[in-house]
Coordinates of C-alpha atoms in Angstrom, one line a residue:
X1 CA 14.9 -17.4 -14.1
X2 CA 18.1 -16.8 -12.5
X3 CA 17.5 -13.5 -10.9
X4 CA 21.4 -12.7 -8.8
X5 CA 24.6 -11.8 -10.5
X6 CA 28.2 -12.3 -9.1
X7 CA 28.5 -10.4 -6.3
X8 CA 30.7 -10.4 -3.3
X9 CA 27.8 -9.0 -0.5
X10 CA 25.9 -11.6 1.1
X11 CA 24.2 -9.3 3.1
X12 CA 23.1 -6.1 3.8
X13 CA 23.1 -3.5 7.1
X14 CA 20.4 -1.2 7.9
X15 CA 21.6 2.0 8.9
X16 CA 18.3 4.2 9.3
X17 CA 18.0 4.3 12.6
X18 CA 21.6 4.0 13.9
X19 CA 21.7 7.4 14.6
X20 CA 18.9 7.4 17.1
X21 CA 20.5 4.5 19.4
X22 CA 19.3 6.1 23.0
X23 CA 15.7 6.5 21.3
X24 CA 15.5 3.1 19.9
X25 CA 13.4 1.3 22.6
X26 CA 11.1 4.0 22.5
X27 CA 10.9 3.7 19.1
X28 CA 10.2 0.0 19.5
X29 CA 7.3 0.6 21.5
X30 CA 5.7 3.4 19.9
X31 CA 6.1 1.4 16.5
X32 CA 4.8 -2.1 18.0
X33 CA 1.8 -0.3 19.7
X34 CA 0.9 1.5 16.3
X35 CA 1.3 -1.9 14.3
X36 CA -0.7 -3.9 17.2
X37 CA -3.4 -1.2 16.2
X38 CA -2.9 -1.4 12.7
X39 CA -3.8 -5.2 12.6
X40 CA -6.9 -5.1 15.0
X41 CA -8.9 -2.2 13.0
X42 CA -7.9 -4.0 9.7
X43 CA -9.0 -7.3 11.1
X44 CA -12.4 -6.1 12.4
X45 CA -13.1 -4.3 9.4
X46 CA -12.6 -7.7 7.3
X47 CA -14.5 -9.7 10.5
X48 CA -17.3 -6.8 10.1
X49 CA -17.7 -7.3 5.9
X50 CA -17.9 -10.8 6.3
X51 CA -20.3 -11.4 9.0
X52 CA -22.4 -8.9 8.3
X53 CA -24.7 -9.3 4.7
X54 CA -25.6 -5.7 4.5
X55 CA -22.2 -4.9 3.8
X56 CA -22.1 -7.8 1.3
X57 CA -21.4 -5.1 -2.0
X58 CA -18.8 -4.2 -4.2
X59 CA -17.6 -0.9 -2.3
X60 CA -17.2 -3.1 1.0
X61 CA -15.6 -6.3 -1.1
X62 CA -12.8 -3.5 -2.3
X63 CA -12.7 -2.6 1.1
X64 CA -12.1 -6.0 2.4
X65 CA -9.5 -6.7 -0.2
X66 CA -7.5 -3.4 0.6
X67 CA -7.9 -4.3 4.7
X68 CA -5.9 -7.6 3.9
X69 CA -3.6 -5.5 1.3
X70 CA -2.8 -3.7 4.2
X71 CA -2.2 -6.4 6.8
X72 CA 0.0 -8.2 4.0
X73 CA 2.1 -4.9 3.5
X74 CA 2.6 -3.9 6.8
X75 CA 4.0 -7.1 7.4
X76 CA 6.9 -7.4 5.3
X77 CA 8.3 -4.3 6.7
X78 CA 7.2 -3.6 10.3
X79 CA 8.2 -6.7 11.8
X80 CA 11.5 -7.2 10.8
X81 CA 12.3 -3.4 11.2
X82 CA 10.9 -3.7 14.8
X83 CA 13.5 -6.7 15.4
X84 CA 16.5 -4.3 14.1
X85 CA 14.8 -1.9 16.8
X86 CA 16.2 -4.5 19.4
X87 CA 19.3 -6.0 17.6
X88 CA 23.0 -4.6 17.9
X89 CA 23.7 -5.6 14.0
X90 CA 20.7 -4.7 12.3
X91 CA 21.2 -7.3 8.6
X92 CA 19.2 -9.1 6.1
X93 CA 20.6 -11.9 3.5
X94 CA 20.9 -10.8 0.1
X95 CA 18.3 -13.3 -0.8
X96 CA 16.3 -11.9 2.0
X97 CA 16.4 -9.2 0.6
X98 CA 15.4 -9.6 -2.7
X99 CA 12.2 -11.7 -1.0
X100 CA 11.1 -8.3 0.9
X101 CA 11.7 -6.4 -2.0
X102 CA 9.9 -8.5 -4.6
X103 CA 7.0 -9.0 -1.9
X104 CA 6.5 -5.2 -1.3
X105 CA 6.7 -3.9 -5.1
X106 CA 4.0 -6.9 -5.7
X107 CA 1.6 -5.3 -3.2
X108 CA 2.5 -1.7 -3.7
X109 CA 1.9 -1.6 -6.8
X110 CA -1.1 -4.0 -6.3
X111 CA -2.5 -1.2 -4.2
X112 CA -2.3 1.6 -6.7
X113 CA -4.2 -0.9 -9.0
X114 CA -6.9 -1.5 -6.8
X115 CA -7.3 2.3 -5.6
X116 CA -8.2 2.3 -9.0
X117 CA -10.8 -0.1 -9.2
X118 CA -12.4 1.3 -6.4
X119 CA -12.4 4.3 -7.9
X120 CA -14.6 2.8 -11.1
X121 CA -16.7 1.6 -8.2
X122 CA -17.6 4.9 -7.3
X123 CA -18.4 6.0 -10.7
X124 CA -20.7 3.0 -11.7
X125 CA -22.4 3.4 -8.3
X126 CA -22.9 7.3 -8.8
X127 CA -23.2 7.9 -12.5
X128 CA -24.8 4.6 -13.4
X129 CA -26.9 3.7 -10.1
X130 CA -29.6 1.3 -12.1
X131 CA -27.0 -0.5 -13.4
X132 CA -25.1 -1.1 -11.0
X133 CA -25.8 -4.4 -9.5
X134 CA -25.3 -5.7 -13.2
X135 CA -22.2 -4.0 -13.9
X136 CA -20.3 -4.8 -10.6
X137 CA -21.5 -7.8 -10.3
X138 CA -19.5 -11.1 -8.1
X139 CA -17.1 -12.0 -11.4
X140 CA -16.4 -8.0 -12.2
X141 CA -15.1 -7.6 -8.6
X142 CA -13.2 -10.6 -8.5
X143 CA -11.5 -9.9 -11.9
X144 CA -10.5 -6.5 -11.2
X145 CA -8.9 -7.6 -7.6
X146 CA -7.0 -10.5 -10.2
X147 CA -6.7 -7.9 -12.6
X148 CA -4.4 -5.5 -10.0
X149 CA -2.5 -8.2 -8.8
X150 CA -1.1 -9.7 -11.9
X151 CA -0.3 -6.1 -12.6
X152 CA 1.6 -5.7 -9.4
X153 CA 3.3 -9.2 -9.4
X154 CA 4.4 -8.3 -13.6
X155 CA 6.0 -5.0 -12.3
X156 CA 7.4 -7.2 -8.9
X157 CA 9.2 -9.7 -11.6
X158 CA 10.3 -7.3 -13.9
X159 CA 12.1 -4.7 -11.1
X160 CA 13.6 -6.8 -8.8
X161 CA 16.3 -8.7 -11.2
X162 CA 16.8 -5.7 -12.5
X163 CA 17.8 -4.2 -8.9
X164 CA 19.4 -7.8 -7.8
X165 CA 21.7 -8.7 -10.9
X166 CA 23.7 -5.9 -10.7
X167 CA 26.8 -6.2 -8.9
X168 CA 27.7 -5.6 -5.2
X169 CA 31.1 -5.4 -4.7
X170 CA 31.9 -2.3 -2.3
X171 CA 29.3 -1.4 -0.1
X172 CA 26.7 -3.6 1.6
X173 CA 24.8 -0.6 4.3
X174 CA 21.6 0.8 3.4
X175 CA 20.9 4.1 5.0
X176 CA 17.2 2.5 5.0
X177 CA 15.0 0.5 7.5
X178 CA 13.8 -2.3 4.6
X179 CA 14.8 -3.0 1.0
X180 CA 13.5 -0.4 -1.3
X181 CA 14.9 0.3 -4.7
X182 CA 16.9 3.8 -4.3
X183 CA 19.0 2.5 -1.1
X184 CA 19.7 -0.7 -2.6
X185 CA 20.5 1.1 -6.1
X186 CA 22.9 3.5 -4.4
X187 CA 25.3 0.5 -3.2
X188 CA 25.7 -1.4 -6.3
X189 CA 28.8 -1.1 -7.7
X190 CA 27.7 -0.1 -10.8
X191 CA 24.4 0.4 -13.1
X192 CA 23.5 0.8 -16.5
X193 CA 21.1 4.0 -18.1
X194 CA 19.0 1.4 -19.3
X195 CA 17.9 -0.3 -15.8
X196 CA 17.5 3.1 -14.6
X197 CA 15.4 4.1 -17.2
X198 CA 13.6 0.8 -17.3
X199 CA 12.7 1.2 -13.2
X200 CA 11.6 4.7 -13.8
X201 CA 9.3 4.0 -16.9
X202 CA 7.8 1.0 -14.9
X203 CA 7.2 3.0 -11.7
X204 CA 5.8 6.0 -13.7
X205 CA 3.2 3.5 -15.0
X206 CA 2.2 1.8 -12.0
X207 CA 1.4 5.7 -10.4
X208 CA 0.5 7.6 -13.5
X209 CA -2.0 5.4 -15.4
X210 CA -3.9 4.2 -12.2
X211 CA -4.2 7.4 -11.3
X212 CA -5.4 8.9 -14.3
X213 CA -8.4 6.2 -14.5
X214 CA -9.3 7.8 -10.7
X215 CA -9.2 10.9 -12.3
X216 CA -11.2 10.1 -15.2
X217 CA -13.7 8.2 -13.0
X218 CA -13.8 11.8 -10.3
X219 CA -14.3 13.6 -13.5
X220 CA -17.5 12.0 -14.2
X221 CA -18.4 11.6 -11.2
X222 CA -18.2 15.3 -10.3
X223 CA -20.5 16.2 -13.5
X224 CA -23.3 13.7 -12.1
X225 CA -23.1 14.8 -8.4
X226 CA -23.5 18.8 -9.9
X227 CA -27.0 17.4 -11.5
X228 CA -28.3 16.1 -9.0
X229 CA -31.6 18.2 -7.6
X230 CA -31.1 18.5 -3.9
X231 CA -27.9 19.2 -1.7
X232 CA -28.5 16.9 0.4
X233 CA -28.1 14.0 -1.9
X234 CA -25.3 15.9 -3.4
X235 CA -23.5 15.9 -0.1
X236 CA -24.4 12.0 0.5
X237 CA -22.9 11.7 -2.5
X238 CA -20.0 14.0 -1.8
X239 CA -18.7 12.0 1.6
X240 CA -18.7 8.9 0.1
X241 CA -15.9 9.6 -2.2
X242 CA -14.4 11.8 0.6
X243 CA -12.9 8.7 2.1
X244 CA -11.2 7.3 -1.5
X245 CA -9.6 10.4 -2.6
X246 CA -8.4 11.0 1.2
X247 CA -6.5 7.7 0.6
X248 CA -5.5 8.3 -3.1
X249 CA -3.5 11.8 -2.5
X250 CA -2.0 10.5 0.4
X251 CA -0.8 7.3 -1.5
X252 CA 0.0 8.6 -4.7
X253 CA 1.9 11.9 -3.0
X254 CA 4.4 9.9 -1.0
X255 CA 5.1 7.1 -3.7
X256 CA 5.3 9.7 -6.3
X257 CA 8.1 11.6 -3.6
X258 CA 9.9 8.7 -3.3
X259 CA 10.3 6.7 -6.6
X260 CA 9.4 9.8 -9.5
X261 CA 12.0 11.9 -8.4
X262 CA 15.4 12.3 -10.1
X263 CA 18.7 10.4 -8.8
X264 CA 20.3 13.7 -7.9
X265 CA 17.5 14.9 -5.9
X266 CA 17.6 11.2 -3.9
X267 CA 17.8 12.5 0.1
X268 CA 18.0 9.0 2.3
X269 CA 16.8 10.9 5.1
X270 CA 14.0 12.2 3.4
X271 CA 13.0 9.0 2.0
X272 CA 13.2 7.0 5.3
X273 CA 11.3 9.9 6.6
X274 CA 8.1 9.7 4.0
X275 CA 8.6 5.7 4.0
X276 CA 7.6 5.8 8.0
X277 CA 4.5 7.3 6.4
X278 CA 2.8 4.9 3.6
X279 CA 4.6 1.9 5.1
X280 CA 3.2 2.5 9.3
X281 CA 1.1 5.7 9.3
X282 CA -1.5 5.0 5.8
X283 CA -2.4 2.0 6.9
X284 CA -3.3 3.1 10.3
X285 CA -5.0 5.7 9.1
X286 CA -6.9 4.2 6.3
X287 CA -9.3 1.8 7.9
X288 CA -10.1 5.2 10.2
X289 CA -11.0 7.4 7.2
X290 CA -12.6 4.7 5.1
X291 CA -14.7 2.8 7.6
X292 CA -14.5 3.5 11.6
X293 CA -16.0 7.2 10.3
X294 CA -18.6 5.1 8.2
X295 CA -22.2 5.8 10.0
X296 CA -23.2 2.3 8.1
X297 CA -20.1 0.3 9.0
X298 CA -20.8 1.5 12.0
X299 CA -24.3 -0.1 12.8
X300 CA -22.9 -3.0 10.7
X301 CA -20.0 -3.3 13.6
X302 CA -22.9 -2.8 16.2
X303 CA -24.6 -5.5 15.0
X304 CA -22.2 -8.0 14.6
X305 CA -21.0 -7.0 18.2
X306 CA -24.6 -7.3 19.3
X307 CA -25.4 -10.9 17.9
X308 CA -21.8 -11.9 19.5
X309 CA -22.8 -11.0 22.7
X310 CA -26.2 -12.2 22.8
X311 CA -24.7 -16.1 21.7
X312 CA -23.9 -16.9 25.1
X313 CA -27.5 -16.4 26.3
X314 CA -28.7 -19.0 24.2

């Protein structure tokens, strides 16, 4: 498919942080330290599952799957935008682009997807615990990771021709530090209703109908935890869904700021702002609140740690 119109730009300027030039090394720092950090927690968490066959079950599988999400989306952003940190002419190619934007829609919406599958998770384990093991079994697990990422890639291929055909005859600067859809949209020339509506509808989904299977799924799950005889299982029961709907408002907030909003209400400062959040800050944060506050991740971690350590001495 030929995805690019006729268009004069060949590439494009970031202009985000261009009015923060004395700060900029500071920012280079702060932002390489908290993406250093990012990538160790997410690796040991995927080095913890893996090693250790305790934590060889569909909740930690999900887990697993969203550590390397993580890693993946982190990566098309932070590195490039840590690079314009230290360049005087902070560009991308128009192909280039397109790539970074195609790659992070893919896994965005990949994530919202698989939020939700975790969230079924949860309400197999808690509402049908006997069954569980049948029900979420290897194949189950494996389909619904497949399942969110054709989802994500379909949404990926359908946005970014949309975004990339249009024409690009004026202005080529993106108040923006990567290639998201409203900065790239405010440069085009020109744009029809009918892509505008199409991105909307198609970014509506991707939030609204995952999240309304996590709410369906809480909504059960809620109902079974209230039956259960003592508080203390309740509350057991309680934290370990503390962790997923942690991750879910924060997710589903700032996407739903940024891409669910009307044009005339589109703030670049703002969005730049909130983008700092879900594309550097959630993933720091997430393998924190789902795992390193985990009391059985924990001894799993210990262990693995332990057995390492004691290799040498044989």
């Amino acid at each position: 498919m030929e995805w690019f119109n006729e268009t004069l730009v060949r590439e494009f300027v970031f202009l985000s942080f261009s009015s923060l030039a004395g700060l900029q090394r500071v920012l280079f720092v702060f932002f390489l330290l908290l993406y250093l950090f990012t990538l160790g927690t997410n690796a040991v968490i995927i080095s913890t599952i893996v090693l250790d066959r305790a934590l060889h079950t569909p909740m930690y599988f999900f887990l697993a799957i969203l550590s390397c999400s993580e890693i993946c989306y982190t990566f098309v952003i932070v590195p490039k935008m840590l690079l314009d940190l230290l360049a005087q002419k902070k560009t991308i190619s128009f192909l280039g682009c397109a790539i970074q934007m195609f790659t992070f829609l893919f896994l965005g919406c990949s994530h919202s997807f698989l939020l939700a599958a975790m969230g079924y998770d949860r309400y197999v384990a808690i509402c049908n615990p006997l069954r569980y093991t049948v029900l979420m079994g290897h194949g189950m697990c494996v389909g619904l990771v497949a399942a969110a990422c054709v989802c994500g890639f379909t949404v990926a291929q359908i946005i970014t021709p949309l975004v990339f055909r249009l024409p690009f005859h004026s202005s080529n600067q993106l108040h923006h530090f990567f290639c998201d859809i409203s900065p790239v949209l405010q440069v085009a020339s020109h744009h029809t209703h009918f892509n505008q509506i199409v991105i909307f509808m198609l970014c509506a989904l991707v939030l609204v109908i995952p999240l309304l299977l996590i709410l369906i799924s809480y909504i059960h799950i809620i109902s079974s935890i209230l039956q259960f005889p003592s508080t203390l299982s309740r509350n057991k029961a309680f934290s370990t869904c503390a962790s997923h709907l942690i991750v879910v408002t924060v997710h589903y907030g700032c996407a739903s700021f940024i891409y669910l909003r009307p044009k005339s209400n589109y703030s670049s400062s703002q969005d730049a702002l909130i983008s700092i959040s879900y594309t550097i800050l959630t993933p720091l944060f997430n393998p924190m609140i789902y795992s390193l506050r985990n009391k059985e991740f924990k001894s799993a971690l210990r262990r693995v740690i332990g057995r390492k350590l004691s290799l040498p001495q044989h």
